[in-house]
mmCIF file of N, CA and C in Angstrom:
data_model
loop_
_atom_site.group_PDB
_atom_site.id
_atom_site.type_symbol
_atom_site.label_atom_id
_atom_site.label_comp_id
_atom_site.label_asym_id
_atom_site.label_seq_id
_atom_site.Cartn_x
_atom_site.Cartn_y
_atom_site.Cartn_z
ATOM 1 N N MET G 161 26.404 -34.301 44.490
ATOM 2 C CA MET G 161 26.876 -33.840 45.770
ATOM 3 C C MET G 161 27.340 -35.044 46.580
ATOM 4 N N VAL G 162 28.540 -34.983 47.125
ATOM 5 C CA VAL G 162 29.090 -36.053 47.942
ATOM 6 C C VAL G 162 29.386 -35.493 49.322
ATOM 7 N N LEU G 163 28.828 -36.136 50.327
ATOM 8 C CA LEU G 163 29.062 -35.714 51.701
ATOM 9 C C LEU G 163 29.697 -36.875 52.447
ATOM 10 N N SER G 164 30.957 -36.725 52.811
ATOM 11 C CA SER G 164 31.641 -37.830 53.463
ATOM 12 C C SER G 164 31.122 -38.074 54.873
ATOM 13 N N ASP G 165 30.550 -37.042 55.490
ATOM 14 C CA ASP G 165 30.048 -37.202 56.851
ATOM 15 C C ASP G 165 28.532 -37.373 56.887
ATOM 16 N N ALA G 166 27.919 -37.622 55.748
ATOM 17 C CA ALA G 166 26.454 -37.677 55.662
ATOM 18 C C ALA G 166 25.921 -38.999 56.186
ATOM 19 N N LYS G 167 24.736 -38.925 56.742
ATOM 20 C CA LYS G 167 24.000 -40.111 57.160
ATOM 21 C C LYS G 167 22.691 -40.101 56.387
ATOM 22 N N ALA G 168 22.271 -41.253 55.918
ATOM 23 C CA ALA G 168 21.055 -41.330 55.106
ATOM 24 C C ALA G 168 19.928 -41.970 55.901
ATOM 25 N N GLN G 169 18.768 -41.387 55.775
ATOM 26 C CA GLN G 169 17.548 -41.976 56.315
ATOM 27 C C GLN G 169 16.649 -42.241 55.120
ATOM 28 N N VAL G 170 16.150 -43.453 55.000
ATOM 29 C CA VAL G 170 15.373 -43.848 53.831
ATOM 30 C C VAL G 170 13.979 -44.277 54.275
ATOM 31 N N SER G 171 12.971 -43.821 53.540
ATOM 32 C CA SER G 171 11.606 -44.282 53.797
ATOM 33 C C SER G 171 10.986 -44.718 52.474
ATOM 34 N N TYR G 172 10.129 -45.733 52.528
ATOM 35 C CA TYR G 172 9.482 -46.280 51.334
ATOM 36 C C TYR G 172 7.982 -46.120 51.473
ATOM 37 N N ASP G 173 7.350 -45.539 50.467
ATOM 38 C CA ASP G 173 5.900 -45.353 50.441
ATOM 39 C C ASP G 173 5.297 -46.472 49.600
ATOM 40 N N TYR G 174 4.635 -47.419 50.238
ATOM 41 C CA TYR G 174 4.077 -48.573 49.537
ATOM 42 C C TYR G 174 2.969 -48.181 48.568
ATOM 43 N N ASP G 175 2.255 -47.105 48.856
ATOM 44 C CA ASP G 175 1.154 -46.688 47.986
ATOM 45 C C ASP G 175 1.647 -46.168 46.641
ATOM 46 N N THR G 176 2.724 -45.388 46.662
ATOM 47 C CA THR G 176 3.230 -44.790 45.425
ATOM 48 C C THR G 176 4.435 -45.520 44.860
ATOM 49 N N GLY G 177 5.076 -46.372 45.664
ATOM 50 C CA GLY G 177 6.272 -47.067 45.208
ATOM 51 C C GLY G 177 7.483 -46.163 45.140
ATOM 52 N N ARG G 178 7.487 -45.114 45.949
ATOM 53 C CA ARG G 178 8.598 -44.163 45.917
ATOM 54 C C ARG G 178 9.437 -44.287 47.180
ATOM 55 N N ILE G 179 10.728 -44.103 46.996
ATOM 56 C CA ILE G 179 11.659 -44.094 48.113
ATOM 57 C C ILE G 179 12.140 -42.668 48.312
ATOM 58 N N THR G 180 12.079 -42.192 49.543
ATOM 59 C CA THR G 180 12.556 -40.859 49.873
ATOM 60 C C THR G 180 13.807 -41.000 50.719
ATOM 61 N N THR G 181 14.845 -40.290 50.347
ATOM 62 C CA THR G 181 16.079 -40.310 51.127
ATOM 63 C C THR G 181 16.333 -38.942 51.720
ATOM 64 N N PHE G 182 16.816 -38.938 52.930
ATOM 65 C CA PHE G 182 17.209 -37.715 53.599
ATOM 66 C C PHE G 182 18.689 -37.832 53.917
ATOM 67 N N LEU G 183 19.514 -36.978 53.314
ATOM 68 C CA LEU G 183 20.939 -36.963 53.608
ATOM 69 C C LEU G 183 21.186 -35.883 54.646
ATOM 70 N N ILE G 184 21.651 -36.289 55.812
ATOM 71 C CA ILE G 184 21.846 -35.360 56.910
ATOM 72 C C ILE G 184 23.336 -35.259 57.198
ATOM 73 N N SER G 185 23.852 -34.062 57.214
ATOM 74 C CA SER G 185 25.265 -33.816 57.445
ATOM 75 C C SER G 185 25.425 -32.889 58.642
ATOM 76 N N THR G 186 26.491 -33.077 59.384
ATOM 77 C CA THR G 186 26.755 -32.185 60.509
ATOM 78 C C THR G 186 27.341 -30.866 60.037
ATOM 79 N N GLN G 187 27.895 -30.836 58.824
ATOM 80 C CA GLN G 187 28.537 -29.626 58.321
ATOM 81 C C GLN G 187 27.722 -28.932 57.236
ATOM 82 N N HIS G 188 26.743 -29.591 56.677
ATOM 83 C CA HIS G 188 25.973 -29.037 55.573
ATOM 84 C C HIS G 188 24.491 -29.053 55.914
ATOM 85 N N GLN G 189 23.716 -28.313 55.149
ATOM 86 C CA GLN G 189 22.271 -28.342 55.343
ATOM 87 C C GLN G 189 21.709 -29.660 54.843
ATOM 88 N N GLU G 190 20.534 -29.974 55.303
ATOM 89 C CA GLU G 190 19.877 -31.226 54.906
ATOM 90 C C GLU G 190 19.465 -31.169 53.443
ATOM 91 N N ASP G 191 19.747 -32.246 52.729
ATOM 92 C CA ASP G 191 19.347 -32.361 51.328
ATOM 93 C C ASP G 191 18.326 -33.487 51.232
ATOM 94 N N THR G 192 17.189 -33.194 50.681
ATOM 95 C CA THR G 192 16.135 -34.197 50.534
ATOM 96 C C THR G 192 15.927 -34.473 49.055
ATOM 97 N N SER G 193 15.914 -35.750 48.695
ATOM 98 C CA SER G 193 15.664 -36.103 47.302
ATOM 99 C C SER G 193 14.681 -37.266 47.263
ATOM 100 N N VAL G 194 13.880 -37.283 46.235
ATOM 101 C CA VAL G 194 12.914 -38.362 46.046
ATOM 102 C C VAL G 194 13.298 -39.100 44.774
ATOM 103 N N MET G 195 13.422 -40.419 44.891
ATOM 104 C CA MET G 195 13.795 -41.232 43.739
ATOM 105 C C MET G 195 12.648 -42.183 43.422
ATOM 106 N N ASP G 196 12.320 -42.289 42.178
ATOM 107 C CA ASP G 196 11.306 -43.250 41.754
ATOM 108 C C ASP G 196 12.043 -44.470 41.221
ATOM 109 N N ILE G 197 12.163 -45.491 42.045
ATOM 110 C CA ILE G 197 12.893 -46.690 41.627
ATOM 111 C C ILE G 197 11.943 -47.892 41.582
ATOM 112 N N ARG G 198 10.725 -47.635 41.174
ATOM 113 C CA ARG G 198 9.721 -48.695 41.102
ATOM 114 C C ARG G 198 10.209 -49.923 40.327
ATOM 115 N N PRO G 199 10.830 -49.752 39.139
ATOM 116 C CA PRO G 199 11.287 -50.952 38.419
ATOM 117 C C PRO G 199 12.299 -51.769 39.219
ATOM 118 N N LEU G 200 13.201 -51.104 39.930
ATOM 119 C CA LEU G 200 14.197 -51.819 40.729
ATOM 120 C C LEU G 200 13.530 -52.556 41.881
ATOM 121 N N VAL G 201 12.618 -51.900 42.572
ATOM 122 C CA VAL G 201 11.919 -52.532 43.691
ATOM 123 C C VAL G 201 11.115 -53.727 43.207
ATOM 124 N N GLU G 202 10.442 -53.580 42.069
ATOM 125 C CA GLU G 202 9.664 -54.692 41.527
ATOM 126 C C GLU G 202 10.567 -55.854 41.145
ATOM 127 N N ALA G 203 11.733 -55.558 40.589
ATOM 128 C CA ALA G 203 12.665 -56.619 40.209
ATOM 129 C C ALA G 203 13.158 -57.361 41.442
ATOM 130 N N VAL G 204 13.450 -56.631 42.502
ATOM 131 C CA VAL G 204 13.915 -57.268 43.735
ATOM 132 C C VAL G 204 12.804 -58.110 44.344
ATOM 133 N N MET G 205 11.581 -57.588 44.347
ATOM 134 C CA MET G 205 10.467 -58.326 44.926
ATOM 135 C C MET G 205 10.144 -59.577 44.113
ATOM 136 N N GLU G 206 10.337 -59.524 42.784
ATOM 137 C CA GLU G 206 10.053 -60.686 41.944
ATOM 138 C C GLU G 206 11.039 -61.809 42.198
ATOM 139 N N THR G 207 12.287 -61.481 42.530
ATOM 140 C CA THR G 207 13.301 -62.507 42.736
ATOM 141 C C THR G 207 13.407 -62.932 44.190
ATOM 142 N N ALA G 208 12.720 -62.244 45.089
ATOM 143 C CA ALA G 208 12.804 -62.584 46.507
ATOM 144 C C ALA G 208 12.267 -63.989 46.742
ATOM 145 N N GLY G 209 12.983 -64.755 47.540
ATOM 146 C CA GLY G 209 12.533 -66.084 47.903
ATOM 147 C C GLY G 209 12.916 -67.174 46.934
ATOM 148 N N LYS G 210 13.514 -66.818 45.810
ATOM 149 C CA LYS G 210 13.929 -67.832 44.849
ATOM 150 C C LYS G 210 15.384 -68.201 45.138
ATOM 151 N N ILE G 211 15.593 -69.429 45.542
ATOM 152 C CA ILE G 211 16.922 -69.899 45.903
ATOM 153 C C ILE G 211 17.311 -71.011 44.946
ATOM 154 N N LYS G 212 18.546 -70.945 44.459
ATOM 155 C CA LYS G 212 19.033 -72.004 43.586
ATOM 156 C C LYS G 212 19.021 -73.316 44.368
ATOM 157 N N ASN G 213 18.639 -74.377 43.745
ATOM 158 C CA ASN G 213 18.525 -75.702 44.352
ATOM 159 C C ASN G 213 17.426 -75.748 45.408
ATOM 160 N N ASP G 214 16.408 -74.913 45.265
ATOM 161 C CA ASP G 214 15.328 -74.862 46.244
ATOM 162 C C ASP G 214 14.542 -76.169 46.287
ATOM 163 N N ASN G 215 14.517 -76.907 45.193
ATOM 164 C CA ASN G 215 13.764 -78.159 45.140
ATOM 165 C C ASN G 215 14.646 -79.375 45.397
ATOM 166 N N MET G 216 15.795 -79.166 46.014
ATOM 167 C CA MET G 216 16.731 -80.255 46.262
ATOM 168 C C MET G 216 16.162 -81.200 47.325
ATOM 169 N N SER G 217 16.301 -82.490 47.088
ATOM 170 C CA SER G 217 15.814 -83.468 48.070
ATOM 171 C C SER G 217 16.698 -83.432 49.316
ATOM 172 N N ASP G 218 16.193 -83.961 50.417
ATOM 173 C CA ASP G 218 16.951 -83.965 51.669
ATOM 174 C C ASP G 218 18.260 -84.731 51.522
ATOM 175 N N GLU G 219 18.218 -85.847 50.807
ATOM 176 C CA GLU G 219 19.425 -86.664 50.614
ATOM 177 C C GLU G 219 20.472 -85.904 49.794
ATOM 178 N N ASP G 220 20.034 -85.255 48.718
ATOM 179 C CA ASP G 220 20.962 -84.476 47.899
ATOM 180 C C ASP G 220 21.526 -83.289 48.677
ATOM 181 N N PHE G 221 20.695 -82.665 49.508
ATOM 182 C CA PHE G 221 21.175 -81.548 50.307
ATOM 183 C C PHE G 221 22.226 -82.011 51.308
ATOM 184 N N TYR G 222 22.008 -83.175 51.911
ATOM 185 C CA TYR G 222 22.977 -83.719 52.860
ATOM 186 C C TYR G 222 24.321 -83.954 52.172
ATOM 187 N N LYS G 223 24.284 -84.527 50.965
ATOM 188 C CA LYS G 223 25.518 -84.746 50.201
ATOM 189 C C LYS G 223 26.173 -83.421 49.838
ATOM 190 N N PHE G 224 25.356 -82.444 49.449
ATOM 191 C CA PHE G 224 25.872 -81.131 49.076
ATOM 192 C C PHE G 224 26.523 -80.437 50.269
ATOM 193 N N LYS G 225 25.890 -80.574 51.416
ATOM 194 C CA LYS G 225 26.363 -79.892 52.621
ATOM 195 C C LYS G 225 27.709 -80.428 53.080
ATOM 196 N N PHE G 226 27.919 -81.748 52.965
ATOM 197 C CA PHE G 226 29.173 -82.337 53.415
ATOM 198 C C PHE G 226 29.985 -82.708 52.227
#
């Protein structure tokens, strides 16, 4: 189902790892769906905070920046 005028409201349940989306349309009835995307959330959380060149020295960063 595609709703061009739809607005999505998303909530995340930390206990179950489930994301609930509410698609609200001015022309259609509300459609509620629950997606279990635990593997995706875990993958994002595992990579969060890891930046390439994170261990770069101040001098090397200065050279890189300019």
